[in-house]
Amino acid sequence: MPLADLPDRPPADPFGAFCHENHVALRATGAGPLSGLSLAIKDVFDIAGSRTGFGHPAWLATHAPAPATAEAVARLLAAGADLCGRTLSDELCYSISGENFHYGMPINPAARDRLPGGSSSGSAVAVATGLVDVALGTDCGGSVRVPAAYCGLFGMRPTHGAIPLAGVAPFAPRFDTVGWFARDAHLLQQVGEVLLGPAPSAGFDRLLIAQDAFAQSDPHVRALLDGAVERLAGLLGPAAPVRLSPDGLEGWLDTFRTVQAWEIWQSLGGWIDETKPAFGSGVGQRLAAARLIGTEEAAAARARADIIAAALATTIGEGLVCLPTTPGLPPLRATASAEIETAYRARAMQLLCPAGLGGLPQLTIPVGTVDGAPVALSIMARRGKDVDLLDLAVRAFSGLPIMPERP
């Protein structure tokens, strides 16, 4: 259906999830397992004949309408989903807070006084409010996993390369993935079957607890995390401890950040130098640092990342790894940006970077609330075990009550 024949504004949006300047809606192009379901997409996915904003008004103003629709979106439309609109992204995706200097911050419906998480903030909020059934985001450093955790959703970061990035705004190709959100595990699995295609589920041979990751979690959320691990142990047997990083997750984060920043500048630096757009302080500081990374420094970091990926594959094998998605509760909205960067972002990224470095699939599971705010556990596996993760999430957490509030 032509764009002109579709609604010219997004759904009623009291939580600020949707884009208005470049709104687009599309009917499903086929019938299938997602027929009758509603879809939203992060403002990094191309839609033929419409402009992608990438979370920044200058990007929107300097880019022509897309010639084709992103492959991931096309697959969901062909499976029967109706596209309701685009959702807000953090500026150029370079944040995990949900704050956008130009468009504001969506309201987290699960904890209105706390951050919604980013950079797929709008997609998570649209699903958490019930405005749509499912939403697409992207995950490089945690941009699906964090908002899923903060908004009390199931969220999936698939194996790197498992879903084509054709028609997605460029960022850091080594780590970029298409991801998605749903309010229950079964629907998350249905979307995965469409995006990933059919694949057998082989299961897992052991349950592993990432001790160095759990050491980063706040004590007041541990009871909920431990309860979720016990539920998985009921299916897989007792958990065994493991260290993901013998040398420390902080060093892994340094490697991740160097490679990511260098790739981001290769993708976006030319446009930034030509356009000279304005950025919020946090994103602006990270981009300024990315500009300074040299070729030799980046090459050394990439070599370290290759070694880390090989070590992770050996450590995990056919096992299932449990780890906190984030260190604790979502920070309060009133928290200063500088404090988020120094007191929280680095801790969170230590938990998030292993999946990126290894190209691994990681699934976020809501396991309850503390002080009215969501808590999430992640399950992670070797490359290619996406279907197994989705199947286990359904078996362990679909149709069962989410664990209760803990004081």
PDB file of C-alpha atoms in Angstrom, residues 7-289:
ATOM      1  CA  PRO A   7      -1.989   6.766   8.912  1.00  0.00           C
ATOM      2  CA  ASP A   8      -0.046  10.027   8.987  1.00  0.00           C
ATOM      3  CA  ARG A   9       0.729   9.906  12.696  1.00  0.00           C
ATOM      4  CA  PRO A  10       1.864   7.273  15.203  1.00  0.00           C
ATOM      5  CA  PRO A  11      -0.475   5.708  17.774  1.00  0.00           C
ATOM      6  CA  ALA A  12      -1.509   7.684  20.849  1.00  0.00           C
ATOM      7  CA  ASP A  13       1.801   7.985  22.637  1.00  0.00           C
ATOM      8  CA  PRO A  14       1.670   9.221  26.250  1.00  0.00           C
ATOM      9  CA  PHE A  15       5.070   7.645  26.976  1.00  0.00           C
ATOM     10  CA  GLY A  16       6.990   9.333  24.131  1.00  0.00           C
ATOM     11  CA  ALA A  17       8.041   6.152  22.365  1.00  0.00           C
ATOM     12  CA  PHE A  18       7.362   7.058  18.737  1.00  0.00           C
ATOM     13  CA  CYS A  19       8.983   9.285  16.116  1.00  0.00           C
ATOM     14  CA  HIS A  20       6.756  11.961  14.614  1.00  0.00           C
ATOM     15  CA  GLU A  21       8.924  13.724  12.029  1.00  0.00           C
ATOM     16  CA  ASN A  22       9.374  10.605   9.884  1.00  0.00           C
ATOM     17  CA  HIS A  23       6.465   8.440  10.969  1.00  0.00           C
ATOM     18  CA  VAL A  24       5.618   5.557   8.674  1.00  0.00           C
ATOM     19  CA  ALA A  25       3.124   2.706   8.893  1.00  0.00           C
ATOM     20  CA  LEU A  26       2.735  -0.317   6.623  1.00  0.00           C
ATOM     21  CA  ARG A  27       0.249  -3.121   6.265  1.00  0.00           C
ATOM     22  CA  ALA A  28       1.573  -6.670   6.373  1.00  0.00           C
ATOM     23  CA  THR A  29       2.733  -7.866   2.983  1.00  0.00           C
ATOM     24  CA  GLY A  30       1.790 -11.470   3.656  1.00  0.00           C
ATOM     25  CA  ALA A  31       0.037 -13.812   6.053  1.00  0.00           C
ATOM     26  CA  GLY A  32       1.809 -16.041   8.527  1.00  0.00           C
ATOM     27  CA  PRO A  33       2.634 -16.701  12.169  1.00  0.00           C
ATOM     28  CA  LEU A  34       2.599 -12.974  13.038  1.00  0.00           C
ATOM     29  CA  SER A  35      -0.745 -12.173  11.391  1.00  0.00           C
ATOM     30  CA  GLY A  36      -2.806  -9.806  13.510  1.00  0.00           C
ATOM     31  CA  LEU A  37       0.184  -8.614  15.516  1.00  0.00           C
ATOM     32  CA  SER A  38       1.464  -5.054  15.632  1.00  0.00           C
ATOM     33  CA  LEU A  39       5.088  -4.039  15.121  1.00  0.00           C
ATOM     34  CA  ALA A  40       7.252  -1.002  15.817  1.00  0.00           C
ATOM     35  CA  ILE A  41      10.801  -0.455  14.579  1.00  0.00           C
ATOM     36  CA  LYS A  42      13.718   1.530  15.953  1.00  0.00           C
ATOM     37  CA  ASP A  43      14.536   4.595  13.885  1.00  0.00           C
ATOM     38  CA  VAL A  44      17.579   2.941  12.331  1.00  0.00           C
ATOM     39  CA  PHE A  45      15.707   0.606   9.968  1.00  0.00           C
ATOM     40  CA  ASP A  46      15.064   1.750   6.415  1.00  0.00           C
ATOM     41  CA  ILE A  47      11.573   1.791   4.948  1.00  0.00           C
ATOM     42  CA  ALA A  48      11.357   2.252   1.189  1.00  0.00           C
ATOM     43  CA  GLY A  49      10.305   5.808   0.344  1.00  0.00           C
ATOM     44  CA  SER A  50      10.794   7.105   3.903  1.00  0.00           C
ATOM     45  CA  ARG A  51      13.749   8.751   5.645  1.00  0.00           C
ATOM     46  CA  THR A  52      15.583   7.109   8.555  1.00  0.00           C
ATOM     47  CA  GLY A  53      16.486   9.438  11.434  1.00  0.00           C
ATOM     48  CA  PHE A  54      19.090   7.464  13.428  1.00  0.00           C
ATOM     49  CA  GLY A  55      18.100   9.376  16.572  1.00  0.00           C
ATOM     50  CA  HIS A  56      19.364  12.710  15.238  1.00  0.00           C
ATOM     51  CA  PRO A  57      17.568  15.524  13.343  1.00  0.00           C
ATOM     52  CA  ALA A  58      20.695  16.306  11.308  1.00  0.00           C
ATOM     53  CA  TRP A  59      20.870  12.712  10.048  1.00  0.00           C
ATOM     54  CA  LEU A  60      17.218  12.873   9.106  1.00  0.00           C
ATOM     55  CA  ALA A  61      17.753  16.170   7.261  1.00  0.00           C
ATOM     56  CA  THR A  62      20.820  15.039   5.309  1.00  0.00           C
ATOM     57  CA  HIS A  63      19.685  11.617   4.105  1.00  0.00           C
ATOM     58  CA  ALA A  64      17.330  10.852   1.250  1.00  0.00           C
ATOM     59  CA  PRO A  65      14.384   8.470   1.460  1.00  0.00           C
ATOM     60  CA  ALA A  66      15.517   4.860   1.512  1.00  0.00           C
ATOM     61  CA  PRO A  67      15.351   2.937  -1.777  1.00  0.00           C
ATOM     62  CA  ALA A  68      14.418  -0.344  -0.060  1.00  0.00           C
ATOM     63  CA  THR A  69      13.011  -1.690   3.185  1.00  0.00           C
ATOM     64  CA  ALA A  70      15.413  -3.284   5.670  1.00  0.00           C
ATOM     65  CA  GLU A  71      15.534  -7.076   5.344  1.00  0.00           C
ATOM     66  CA  ALA A  72      14.574  -7.725   8.978  1.00  0.00           C
ATOM     67  CA  VAL A  73      11.494  -5.508   8.676  1.00  0.00           C
ATOM     68  CA  ALA A  74      10.524  -7.118   5.370  1.00  0.00           C
ATOM     69  CA  ARG A  75      10.605 -10.559   6.969  1.00  0.00           C
ATOM     70  CA  LEU A  76       8.217  -9.543   9.750  1.00  0.00           C
ATOM     71  CA  LEU A  77       5.844  -7.824   7.321  1.00  0.00           C
ATOM     72  CA  ALA A  78       5.822 -10.936   5.140  1.00  0.00           C
ATOM     73  CA  ALA A  79       4.981 -13.031   8.206  1.00  0.00           C
ATOM     74  CA  GLY A  80       1.837 -10.980   8.829  1.00  0.00           C
ATOM     75  CA  ALA A  81       2.862  -8.182  11.217  1.00  0.00           C
ATOM     76  CA  ASP A  82       1.505  -4.661  10.668  1.00  0.00           C
ATOM     77  CA  LEU A  83       4.007  -1.837  11.145  1.00  0.00           C
ATOM     78  CA  CYS A  84       2.585   0.899  13.403  1.00  0.00           C
ATOM     79  CA  GLY A  85       5.521   3.314  13.423  1.00  0.00           C
ATOM     80  CA  ARG A  86       9.140   4.164  14.100  1.00  0.00           C
ATOM     81  CA  THR A  87      10.435   4.476  17.649  1.00  0.00           C
ATOM     82  CA  LEU A  88      12.958   6.802  19.243  1.00  0.00           C
ATOM     83  CA  SER A  89      16.621   5.891  19.367  1.00  0.00           C
ATOM     84  CA  ASP A  90      19.409   7.422  21.407  1.00  0.00           C
ATOM     85  CA  GLU A  91      21.608   9.722  19.300  1.00  0.00           C
ATOM     86  CA  LEU A  92      23.311   7.621  16.622  1.00  0.00           C
ATOM     87  CA  CYS A  93      22.779   4.649  19.000  1.00  0.00           C
ATOM     88  CA  TYR A  94      25.797   5.667  21.085  1.00  0.00           C
ATOM     89  CA  SER A  95      24.223   5.329  24.545  1.00  0.00           C
ATOM     90  CA  ILE A  96      22.452   2.809  26.776  1.00  0.00           C
ATOM     91  CA  SER A  97      20.479   5.297  28.917  1.00  0.00           C
ATOM     92  CA  GLY A  98      17.504   6.250  26.712  1.00  0.00           C
ATOM     93  CA  GLU A  99      18.279   9.960  26.910  1.00  0.00           C
ATOM     94  CA  ASN A 100      18.225  11.895  23.619  1.00  0.00           C
ATOM     95  CA  PHE A 101      19.469  15.499  23.601  1.00  0.00           C
ATOM     96  CA  HIS A 102      17.188  16.406  20.679  1.00  0.00           C
ATOM     97  CA  TYR A 103      14.005  14.384  21.210  1.00  0.00           C
ATOM     98  CA  GLY A 104      13.893  13.784  24.944  1.00  0.00           C
ATOM     99  CA  MET A 105      13.631  10.537  26.864  1.00  0.00           C
ATOM    100  CA  PRO A 106      10.697   8.096  26.660  1.00  0.00           C
ATOM    101  CA  ILE A 107       8.984   7.295  29.940  1.00  0.00           C
ATOM    102  CA  ASN A 108       9.653   3.833  31.323  1.00  0.00           C
ATOM    103  CA  PRO A 109       6.170   2.379  31.936  1.00  0.00           C
ATOM    104  CA  ALA A 110       7.580  -0.237  34.310  1.00  0.00           C
ATOM    105  CA  ALA A 111       9.203   2.375  36.568  1.00  0.00           C
ATOM    106  CA  ARG A 112       8.285   5.919  35.589  1.00  0.00           C
ATOM    107  CA  ASP A 113      10.874   7.546  37.788  1.00  0.00           C
ATOM    108  CA  ARG A 114      13.713   5.550  36.195  1.00  0.00           C
ATOM    109  CA  LEU A 115      15.569   5.440  32.870  1.00  0.00           C
ATOM    110  CA  PRO A 116      14.060   3.346  30.062  1.00  0.00           C
ATOM    111  CA  GLY A 117      17.470   2.249  28.767  1.00  0.00           C
ATOM    112  CA  GLY A 118      18.843   2.733  25.278  1.00  0.00           C
ATOM    113  CA  SER A 119      19.597   2.984  22.522  1.00  0.00           C
ATOM    114  CA  SER A 120      16.457   1.049  21.518  1.00  0.00           C
ATOM    115  CA  SER A 121      14.529   3.005  24.144  1.00  0.00           C
ATOM    116  CA  GLY A 122      11.427   3.762  22.121  1.00  0.00           C
ATOM    117  CA  SER A 123      11.005   0.184  20.933  1.00  0.00           C
ATOM    118  CA  ALA A 124      11.145  -1.170  24.478  1.00  0.00           C
ATOM    119  CA  VAL A 125       8.709   1.444  25.778  1.00  0.00           C
ATOM    120  CA  ALA A 126       6.249   0.828  22.924  1.00  0.00           C
ATOM    121  CA  VAL A 127       6.131  -2.874  23.799  1.00  0.00           C
ATOM    122  CA  ALA A 128       6.067  -2.355  27.563  1.00  0.00           C
ATOM    123  CA  THR A 129       3.079  -0.012  27.286  1.00  0.00           C
ATOM    124  CA  GLY A 130       1.191  -2.477  25.113  1.00  0.00           C
ATOM    125  CA  LEU A 131       1.017  -0.044  22.198  1.00  0.00           C
ATOM    126  CA  VAL A 132       2.514  -2.784  20.007  1.00  0.00           C
ATOM    127  CA  ASP A 133       3.008  -6.496  20.399  1.00  0.00           C
ATOM    128  CA  VAL A 134       6.635  -6.669  19.274  1.00  0.00           C
ATOM    129  CA  ALA A 135       9.373  -4.243  18.289  1.00  0.00           C
ATOM    130  CA  LEU A 136      12.703  -4.342  16.532  1.00  0.00           C
ATOM    131  CA  GLY A 137      15.820  -2.741  17.930  1.00  0.00           C
ATOM    132  CA  THR A 138      19.534  -3.097  17.403  1.00  0.00           C
ATOM    133  CA  ASP A 139      22.153  -4.223  19.892  1.00  0.00           C
ATOM    134  CA  CYS A 140      25.838  -3.359  19.659  1.00  0.00           C
ATOM    135  CA  GLY A 141      26.952  -2.760  23.231  1.00  0.00           C
ATOM    136  CA  GLY A 142      23.658  -3.592  24.943  1.00  0.00           C
ATOM    137  CA  SER A 143      21.014  -1.539  23.167  1.00  0.00           C
ATOM    138  CA  VAL A 144      18.336  -4.250  23.279  1.00  0.00           C
ATOM    139  CA  ARG A 145      19.431  -6.009  26.449  1.00  0.00           C
ATOM    140  CA  VAL A 146      19.499  -2.894  28.654  1.00  0.00           C
ATOM    141  CA  PRO A 147      16.073  -1.442  27.726  1.00  0.00           C
ATOM    142  CA  ALA A 148      14.558  -4.927  27.964  1.00  0.00           C
ATOM    143  CA  ALA A 149      15.963  -5.214  31.480  1.00  0.00           C
ATOM    144  CA  TYR A 150      14.902  -1.713  32.512  1.00  0.00           C
ATOM    145  CA  CYS A 151      11.365  -2.036  31.100  1.00  0.00           C
ATOM    146  CA  GLY A 152      10.631  -5.564  32.322  1.00  0.00           C
ATOM    147  CA  LEU A 153      10.622  -7.257  28.910  1.00  0.00           C
ATOM    148  CA  PHE A 154      12.036 -10.276  27.166  1.00  0.00           C
ATOM    149  CA  GLY A 155      14.742  -9.122  24.759  1.00  0.00           C
ATOM    150  CA  MET A 156      16.936 -11.010  22.303  1.00  0.00           C
ATOM    151  CA  ARG A 157      20.391 -10.212  20.968  1.00  0.00           C
ATOM    152  CA  PRO A 158      21.064 -12.951  18.382  1.00  0.00           C
ATOM    153  CA  THR A 159      24.324 -14.446  17.180  1.00  0.00           C
ATOM    154  CA  HIS A 160      26.294 -11.848  15.265  1.00  0.00           C
ATOM    155  CA  GLY A 161      25.464 -12.181  11.576  1.00  0.00           C
ATOM    156  CA  ALA A 162      22.431 -14.406  12.105  1.00  0.00           C
ATOM    157  CA  ILE A 163      20.056 -11.706  10.809  1.00  0.00           C
ATOM    158  CA  PRO A 164      21.030  -9.507   7.844  1.00  0.00           C
ATOM    159  CA  LEU A 165      21.838  -5.867   8.625  1.00  0.00           C
ATOM    160  CA  ALA A 166      20.842  -4.747   5.133  1.00  0.00           C
ATOM    161  CA  GLY A 167      18.931  -1.485   5.451  1.00  0.00           C
ATOM    162  CA  VAL A 168      20.142  -0.698   8.992  1.00  0.00           C
ATOM    163  CA  ALA A 169      22.014   2.543   9.732  1.00  0.00           C
ATOM    164  CA  PRO A 170      25.788   1.932   9.982  1.00  0.00           C
ATOM    165  CA  PHE A 171      27.441   1.836  13.389  1.00  0.00           C
ATOM    166  CA  ALA A 172      30.041  -0.751  14.552  1.00  0.00           C
ATOM    167  CA  PRO A 173      29.826  -3.712  12.151  1.00  0.00           C
ATOM    168  CA  ARG A 174      31.852  -6.141  14.258  1.00  0.00           C
ATOM    169  CA  PHE A 175      29.277  -5.998  17.050  1.00  0.00           C
ATOM    170  CA  ASP A 176      26.023  -4.789  15.460  1.00  0.00           C
ATOM    171  CA  THR A 177      23.008  -7.103  15.578  1.00  0.00           C
ATOM    172  CA  VAL A 178      19.279  -6.825  14.945  1.00  0.00           C
ATOM    173  CA  GLY A 179      17.338  -7.595  18.136  1.00  0.00           C
ATOM    174  CA  TRP A 180      13.730  -7.658  19.295  1.00  0.00           C
ATOM    175  CA  PHE A 181      11.399  -7.235  22.280  1.00  0.00           C
ATOM    176  CA  ALA A 182       8.231  -8.977  23.477  1.00  0.00           C
ATOM    177  CA  ARG A 183       6.230  -9.125  26.684  1.00  0.00           C
ATOM    178  CA  ASP A 184       6.315 -12.930  26.866  1.00  0.00           C
ATOM    179  CA  ALA A 185       8.791 -15.631  25.932  1.00  0.00           C
ATOM    180  CA  HIS A 186       6.504 -17.442  23.499  1.00  0.00           C
ATOM    181  CA  LEU A 187       6.040 -14.373  21.303  1.00  0.00           C
ATOM    182  CA  LEU A 188       9.768 -13.651  21.486  1.00  0.00           C
ATOM    183  CA  GLN A 189      10.291 -17.166  20.125  1.00  0.00           C
ATOM    184  CA  GLN A 190       7.717 -16.687  17.348  1.00  0.00           C
ATOM    185  CA  VAL A 191       9.496 -13.577  16.122  1.00  0.00           C
ATOM    186  CA  GLY A 192      12.802 -15.420  16.310  1.00  0.00           C
ATOM    187  CA  GLU A 193      11.478 -18.216  14.106  1.00  0.00           C
ATOM    188  CA  VAL A 194      10.626 -15.636  11.444  1.00  0.00           C
ATOM    189  CA  LEU A 195      13.873 -13.669  11.660  1.00  0.00           C
ATOM    190  CA  LEU A 196      16.262 -16.597  12.107  1.00  0.00           C
ATOM    191  CA  GLY A 197      14.551 -19.265  10.048  1.00  0.00           C
ATOM    192  CA  PRO A 198      13.991 -22.887  11.055  1.00  0.00           C
ATOM    193  CA  ALA A 199      16.706 -24.637  13.036  1.00  0.00           C
ATOM    194  CA  PRO A 200      16.806 -27.671  15.346  1.00  0.00           C
ATOM    195  CA  SER A 201      17.132 -27.195  19.084  1.00  0.00           C
ATOM    196  CA  ALA A 202      19.895 -29.327  20.578  1.00  0.00           C
ATOM    197  CA  GLY A 203      19.653 -28.078  24.164  1.00  0.00           C
ATOM    198  CA  PHE A 204      22.481 -27.562  26.639  1.00  0.00           C
ATOM    199  CA  ASP A 205      24.747 -30.003  28.427  1.00  0.00           C
ATOM    200  CA  ARG A 206      25.321 -27.947  31.598  1.00  0.00           C
ATOM    201  CA  LEU A 207      24.320 -24.814  33.467  1.00  0.00           C
ATOM    202  CA  LEU A 208      27.084 -22.299  34.159  1.00  0.00           C
ATOM    203  CA  ILE A 209      27.104 -19.361  36.578  1.00  0.00           C
ATOM    204  CA  ALA A 210      29.388 -16.516  35.478  1.00  0.00           C
ATOM    205  CA  GLN A 211      30.899 -15.684  38.853  1.00  0.00           C
ATOM    206  CA  ASP A 212      32.816 -12.636  37.672  1.00  0.00           C
ATOM    207  CA  ALA A 213      29.603 -11.234  36.181  1.00  0.00           C
ATOM    208  CA  PHE A 214      27.545 -11.905  39.310  1.00  0.00           C
ATOM    209  CA  ALA A 215      30.227 -10.156  41.343  1.00  0.00           C
ATOM    210  CA  GLN A 216      29.190  -6.946  39.561  1.00  0.00           C
ATOM    211  CA  SER A 217      25.539  -7.201  40.634  1.00  0.00           C
ATOM    212  CA  ASP A 218      24.079  -5.223  43.507  1.00  0.00           C
ATOM    213  CA  PRO A 219      23.304  -7.329  46.620  1.00  0.00           C
ATOM    214  CA  HIS A 220      19.643  -6.299  46.821  1.00  0.00           C
ATOM    215  CA  VAL A 221      18.823  -7.900  43.443  1.00  0.00           C
ATOM    216  CA  ARG A 222      20.667 -11.176  44.020  1.00  0.00           C
ATOM    217  CA  ALA A 223      17.718 -13.036  45.552  1.00  0.00           C
ATOM    218  CA  LEU A 224      15.655 -12.601  42.403  1.00  0.00           C
ATOM    219  CA  LEU A 225      18.563 -13.574  40.159  1.00  0.00           C
ATOM    220  CA  ASP A 226      19.305 -16.656  42.252  1.00  0.00           C
ATOM    221  CA  GLY A 227      15.650 -17.671  42.118  1.00  0.00           C
ATOM    222  CA  ALA A 228      15.655 -17.502  38.336  1.00  0.00           C
ATOM    223  CA  VAL A 229      18.834 -19.588  38.172  1.00  0.00           C
ATOM    224  CA  GLU A 230      17.162 -22.198  40.393  1.00  0.00           C
ATOM    225  CA  ARG A 231      14.291 -22.387  37.928  1.00  0.00           C
ATOM    226  CA  LEU A 232      16.772 -23.111  35.130  1.00  0.00           C
ATOM    227  CA  ALA A 233      18.576 -25.647  37.301  1.00  0.00           C
ATOM    228  CA  GLY A 234      15.301 -27.514  37.581  1.00  0.00           C
ATOM    229  CA  LEU A 235      15.564 -28.167  33.838  1.00  0.00           C
ATOM    230  CA  LEU A 236      19.315 -28.458  33.324  1.00  0.00           C
ATOM    231  CA  GLY A 237      20.663 -29.719  36.623  1.00  0.00           C
ATOM    232  CA  PRO A 238      22.819 -28.032  39.261  1.00  0.00           C
ATOM    233  CA  ALA A 239      24.820 -25.010  38.163  1.00  0.00           C
ATOM    234  CA  ALA A 240      28.602 -24.980  38.012  1.00  0.00           C
ATOM    235  CA  PRO A 241      30.666 -21.818  38.584  1.00  0.00           C
ATOM    236  CA  VAL A 242      32.772 -20.370  35.773  1.00  0.00           C
ATOM    237  CA  ARG A 243      34.811 -17.236  35.158  1.00  0.00           C
ATOM    238  CA  LEU A 244      34.195 -15.683  31.758  1.00  0.00           C
ATOM    239  CA  SER A 245      37.352 -13.558  31.909  1.00  0.00           C
ATOM    240  CA  PRO A 246      40.369 -14.934  33.796  1.00  0.00           C
ATOM    241  CA  ASP A 247      42.044 -11.532  33.422  1.00  0.00           C
ATOM    242  CA  GLY A 248      39.023  -9.496  34.540  1.00  0.00           C
ATOM    243  CA  LEU A 249      36.007  -8.082  32.743  1.00  0.00           C
ATOM    244  CA  GLU A 250      37.379  -4.554  33.029  1.00  0.00           C
ATOM    245  CA  GLY A 251      40.159  -5.400  30.582  1.00  0.00           C
ATOM    246  CA  TRP A 252      37.655  -6.975  28.213  1.00  0.00           C
ATOM    247  CA  LEU A 253      35.630  -3.794  28.317  1.00  0.00           C
ATOM    248  CA  ASP A 254      38.666  -1.732  27.339  1.00  0.00           C
ATOM    249  CA  THR A 255      39.128  -3.973  24.302  1.00  0.00           C
ATOM    250  CA  PHE A 256      35.463  -3.782  23.380  1.00  0.00           C
ATOM    251  CA  ARG A 257      35.303  -0.006  23.709  1.00  0.00           C
ATOM    252  CA  THR A 258      38.395   0.525  21.585  1.00  0.00           C
ATOM    253  CA  VAL A 259      37.168  -1.647  18.718  1.00  0.00           C
ATOM    254  CA  GLN A 260      33.642  -0.284  18.926  1.00  0.00           C
ATOM    255  CA  ALA A 261      34.716   3.360  18.995  1.00  0.00           C
ATOM    256  CA  TRP A 262      37.149   2.936  16.102  1.00  0.00           C
ATOM    257  CA  GLU A 263      34.481   1.258  13.965  1.00  0.00           C
ATOM    258  CA  ILE A 264      31.911   3.901  14.858  1.00  0.00           C
ATOM    259  CA  TRP A 265      34.263   6.647  13.715  1.00  0.00           C
ATOM    260  CA  GLN A 266      34.955   4.782  10.461  1.00  0.00           C
ATOM    261  CA  SER A 267      31.203   4.554   9.885  1.00  0.00           C
ATOM    262  CA  LEU A 268      30.180   8.049  10.975  1.00  0.00           C
ATOM    263  CA  GLY A 269      33.242  10.260  11.185  1.00  0.00           C
ATOM    264  CA  GLY A 270      33.022  11.525   7.616  1.00  0.00           C
ATOM    265  CA  TRP A 271      29.406  12.558   8.047  1.00  0.00           C
ATOM    266  CA  ILE A 272      30.153  14.196  11.406  1.00  0.00           C
ATOM    267  CA  ASP A 273      33.058  16.213   9.987  1.00  0.00           C
ATOM    268  CA  GLU A 274      30.980  17.336   7.019  1.00  0.00           C
ATOM    269  CA  THR A 275      27.722  18.072   8.834  1.00  0.00           C
ATOM    270  CA  LYS A 276      29.045  19.216  12.232  1.00  0.00           C
ATOM    271  CA  PRO A 277      25.894  18.183  14.117  1.00  0.00           C
ATOM    272  CA  ALA A 278      25.239  19.029  17.768  1.00  0.00           C
ATOM    273  CA  PHE A 279      25.342  16.209  20.321  1.00  0.00           C
ATOM    274  CA  GLY A 280      24.381  15.775  23.933  1.00  0.00           C
ATOM    275  CA  SER A 281      27.295  15.737  26.344  1.00  0.00           C
ATOM    276  CA  GLY A 282      27.673  11.973  26.828  1.00  0.00           C
ATOM    277  CA  VAL A 283      27.399  11.037  23.162  1.00  0.00           C
ATOM    278  CA  GLY A 284      29.556  13.995  22.162  1.00  0.00           C
ATOM    279  CA  GLN A 285      32.314  12.960  24.563  1.00  0.00           C
ATOM    280  CA  ARG A 286      32.306   9.376  23.324  1.00  0.00           C
ATOM    281  CA  LEU A 287      32.485  10.488  19.692  1.00  0.00           C
ATOM    282  CA  ALA A 288      35.333  12.897  20.481  1.00  0.00           C
ATOM    283  CA  ALA A 289      37.253  10.011  22.056  1.00  0.00           C
TER     284      ALA A 289
END
